[in-house]
Amino acid sequence: MPSLPVLRSDSGAVSAGGTDLVRSYLRDIGRVPLLSHDQEITLGRQVQELMAIEELREELRLRAGGEAPADAELAQAAGLTPQLLKKRLRAGQRAKERMVAANLRL
């Protein structure tokens, strides 16, 4: 019967089957605090705005025969300046990542 591979976790402990890797993962996700109700609402709105901009980008791409719109064109269609568009896209992406990280603990 074949034996399980020996794995090393970040702490250097050796285990068969990766038990320490699972513990390490659970410990890491436990470090991310849960979101408050207000944080969920704020981050959710930022993610919704990100999704709306991405949907608009796709709509403009389809209208242009498959060519992606320039940032200035997308900003104009969204009623934003190019700088504000970039800021909202970054904020939405960060909000999405934060929500995913916080929800991994659930």
PDB file of C-alpha atoms in Angstrom:
ATOM      1  CA  MET A   1       0.000   0.000   0.000  1.00  0.00           C
ATOM      2  CA  PRO A   2       1.482   3.416  -0.980  1.00  0.00           C
ATOM      3  CA  SER A   3       2.239   5.840   1.826  1.00  0.00           C
ATOM      4  CA  LEU A   4       1.040   9.419   1.921  1.00  0.00           C
ATOM      5  CA  PRO A   5       3.543  12.089   0.924  1.00  0.00           C
ATOM      6  CA  VAL A   6       5.247  13.964   3.713  1.00  0.00           C
ATOM      7  CA  LEU A   7       4.481  17.687   3.617  1.00  0.00           C
ATOM      8  CA  ARG A   8       6.014  20.596   5.507  1.00  0.00           C
ATOM      9  CA  SER A   9       3.939  23.531   6.656  1.00  0.00           C
ATOM     10  CA  ASP A  10       5.251  27.063   7.043  1.00  0.00           C
ATOM     11  CA  SER A  11       6.095  26.273  10.661  1.00  0.00           C
ATOM     12  CA  GLY A  12       8.324  23.409   9.550  1.00  0.00           C
ATOM     13  CA  ALA A  13       6.177  20.714  11.171  1.00  0.00           C
ATOM     14  CA  VAL A  14       5.987  17.502   9.189  1.00  0.00           C
ATOM     15  CA  SER A  15       2.741  15.616   8.670  1.00  0.00           C
ATOM     16  CA  ALA A  16       1.321  12.965   6.402  1.00  0.00           C
ATOM     17  CA  GLY A  17      -1.664  13.984   4.298  1.00  0.00           C
ATOM     18  CA  GLY A  18      -1.341  17.724   4.779  1.00  0.00           C
ATOM     19  CA  THR A  19      -3.108  18.089   8.136  1.00  0.00           C
ATOM     20  CA  ASP A  20      -0.781  20.940   9.104  1.00  0.00           C
ATOM     21  CA  LEU A  21      -1.522  22.684   5.819  1.00  0.00           C
ATOM     22  CA  VAL A  22      -5.215  22.653   6.642  1.00  0.00           C
ATOM     23  CA  ARG A  23      -4.497  24.005  10.118  1.00  0.00           C
ATOM     24  CA  SER A  24      -2.314  26.704   8.612  1.00  0.00           C
ATOM     25  CA  TYR A  25      -5.080  27.675   6.168  1.00  0.00           C
ATOM     26  CA  LEU A  26      -7.695  27.805   8.930  1.00  0.00           C
ATOM     27  CA  ARG A  27      -5.377  29.882  11.109  1.00  0.00           C
ATOM     28  CA  ASP A  28      -4.723  32.305   8.240  1.00  0.00           C
ATOM     29  CA  ILE A  29      -8.389  32.858   7.398  1.00  0.00           C
ATOM     30  CA  GLY A  30      -9.137  33.295  11.095  1.00  0.00           C
ATOM     31  CA  ARG A  31      -6.932  36.388  11.090  1.00  0.00           C
ATOM     32  CA  VAL A  32      -9.323  38.214   8.767  1.00  0.00           C
ATOM     33  CA  PRO A  33     -11.962  39.943  10.896  1.00  0.00           C
ATOM     34  CA  LEU A  34     -15.638  39.483  10.143  1.00  0.00           C
ATOM     35  CA  LEU A  35     -17.363  42.496   8.623  1.00  0.00           C
ATOM     36  CA  SER A  36     -19.813  44.649  10.518  1.00  0.00           C
ATOM     37  CA  HIS A  37     -23.259  45.268   9.051  1.00  0.00           C
ATOM     38  CA  ASP A  38     -22.242  48.779   7.959  1.00  0.00           C
ATOM     39  CA  GLN A  39     -19.047  47.478   6.350  1.00  0.00           C
ATOM     40  CA  GLU A  40     -21.033  44.863   4.421  1.00  0.00           C
ATOM     41  CA  ILE A  41     -23.354  47.555   3.087  1.00  0.00           C
ATOM     42  CA  THR A  42     -20.526  49.914   2.119  1.00  0.00           C
ATOM     43  CA  LEU A  43     -18.433  47.208   0.477  1.00  0.00           C
ATOM     44  CA  GLY A  44     -21.499  45.740  -1.217  1.00  0.00           C
ATOM     45  CA  ARG A  45     -22.316  49.092  -2.802  1.00  0.00           C
ATOM     46  CA  GLN A  46     -18.744  49.442  -4.055  1.00  0.00           C
ATOM     47  CA  VAL A  47     -18.907  45.960  -5.582  1.00  0.00           C
ATOM     48  CA  GLN A  48     -22.259  46.777  -7.215  1.00  0.00           C
ATOM     49  CA  GLU A  49     -20.733  49.904  -8.730  1.00  0.00           C
ATOM     50  CA  LEU A  50     -17.798  47.842 -10.018  1.00  0.00           C
ATOM     51  CA  MET A  51     -20.209  45.375 -11.602  1.00  0.00           C
ATOM     52  CA  ALA A  52     -22.247  48.168 -13.217  1.00  0.00           C
ATOM     53  CA  ILE A  53     -19.098  49.669 -14.755  1.00  0.00           C
ATOM     54  CA  GLU A  54     -17.973  46.251 -15.998  1.00  0.00           C
ATOM     55  CA  GLU A  55     -21.418  45.648 -17.537  1.00  0.00           C
ATOM     56  CA  LEU A  56     -21.224  49.042 -19.243  1.00  0.00           C
ATOM     57  CA  ARG A  57     -17.742  48.165 -20.525  1.00  0.00           C
ATOM     58  CA  GLU A  58     -19.102  44.930 -22.010  1.00  0.00           C
ATOM     59  CA  GLU A  59     -22.066  46.727 -23.579  1.00  0.00           C
ATOM     60  CA  LEU A  60     -19.742  49.264 -25.220  1.00  0.00           C
ATOM     61  CA  ARG A  61     -17.468  46.455 -26.402  1.00  0.00           C
ATOM     62  CA  LEU A  62     -20.370  44.656 -28.069  1.00  0.00           C
ATOM     63  CA  ARG A  63     -21.583  47.869 -29.730  1.00  0.00           C
ATOM     64  CA  ALA A  64     -18.078  48.432 -31.111  1.00  0.00           C
ATOM     65  CA  GLY A  65     -17.954  44.986 -32.700  1.00  0.00           C
ATOM     66  CA  GLY A  66     -15.787  43.387 -30.044  1.00  0.00           C
ATOM     67  CA  GLU A  67     -13.265  46.160 -29.506  1.00  0.00           C
ATOM     68  CA  ALA A  68     -12.838  47.179 -25.867  1.00  0.00           C
ATOM     69  CA  PRO A  69     -13.662  50.826 -25.167  1.00  0.00           C
ATOM     70  CA  ALA A  70     -10.929  53.253 -24.194  1.00  0.00           C
ATOM     71  CA  ASP A  71     -10.933  54.348 -20.567  1.00  0.00           C
ATOM     72  CA  ALA A  72     -11.997  57.866 -21.582  1.00  0.00           C
ATOM     73  CA  GLU A  73     -14.950  56.482 -23.554  1.00  0.00           C
ATOM     74  CA  LEU A  74     -16.001  54.259 -20.660  1.00  0.00           C
ATOM     75  CA  ALA A  75     -15.679  57.142 -18.207  1.00  0.00           C
ATOM     76  CA  GLN A  76     -17.806  59.390 -20.403  1.00  0.00           C
ATOM     77  CA  ALA A  77     -20.489  56.708 -20.787  1.00  0.00           C
ATOM     78  CA  ALA A  78     -20.498  56.228 -17.001  1.00  0.00           C
ATOM     79  CA  GLY A  79     -20.722  59.971 -16.377  1.00  0.00           C
ATOM     80  CA  LEU A  80     -17.369  60.032 -14.593  1.00  0.00           C
ATOM     81  CA  THR A  81     -13.969  61.576 -15.157  1.00  0.00           C
ATOM     82  CA  PRO A  82     -11.263  59.080 -16.173  1.00  0.00           C
ATOM     83  CA  GLN A  83      -9.567  59.600 -12.793  1.00  0.00           C
ATOM     84  CA  LEU A  84     -12.771  58.969 -10.848  1.00  0.00           C
ATOM     85  CA  LEU A  85     -13.509  55.910 -12.995  1.00  0.00           C
ATOM     86  CA  LYS A  86     -10.126  54.403 -12.116  1.00  0.00           C
ATOM     87  CA  LYS A  87     -10.644  55.241  -8.440  1.00  0.00           C
ATOM     88  CA  ARG A  88     -14.073  53.567  -8.396  1.00  0.00           C
ATOM     89  CA  LEU A  89     -12.762  50.489 -10.216  1.00  0.00           C
ATOM     90  CA  ARG A  90      -9.912  50.110  -7.708  1.00  0.00           C
ATOM     91  CA  ALA A  91     -12.242  50.643  -4.751  1.00  0.00           C
ATOM     92  CA  GLY A  92     -14.688  48.085  -6.123  1.00  0.00           C
ATOM     93  CA  GLN A  93     -11.972  45.508  -6.659  1.00  0.00           C
ATOM     94  CA  ARG A  94     -10.582  46.035  -3.151  1.00  0.00           C
ATOM     95  CA  ALA A  95     -14.098  45.786  -1.695  1.00  0.00           C
ATOM     96  CA  LYS A  96     -14.701  42.548  -3.568  1.00  0.00           C
ATOM     97  CA  GLU A  97     -11.422  41.054  -2.326  1.00  0.00           C
ATOM     98  CA  ARG A  98     -12.154  42.125   1.250  1.00  0.00           C
ATOM     99  CA  MET A  99     -15.641  40.619   1.179  1.00  0.00           C
ATOM    100  CA  VAL A 100     -14.336  37.339  -0.209  1.00  0.00           C
ATOM    101  CA  ALA A 101     -11.566  37.152   2.406  1.00  0.00           C
ATOM    102  CA  ALA A 102     -13.964  37.906   5.264  1.00  0.00           C
ATOM    103  CA  ASN A 103     -16.517  35.395   4.023  1.00  0.00           C
ATOM    104  CA  LEU A 104     -13.995  32.548   3.798  1.00  0.00           C
ATOM    105  CA  ARG A 105     -14.325  32.228   7.566  1.00  0.00           C
ATOM    106  CA  LEU A 106     -18.057  31.591   7.437  1.00  0.00           C
TER     107      LEU A 106
END
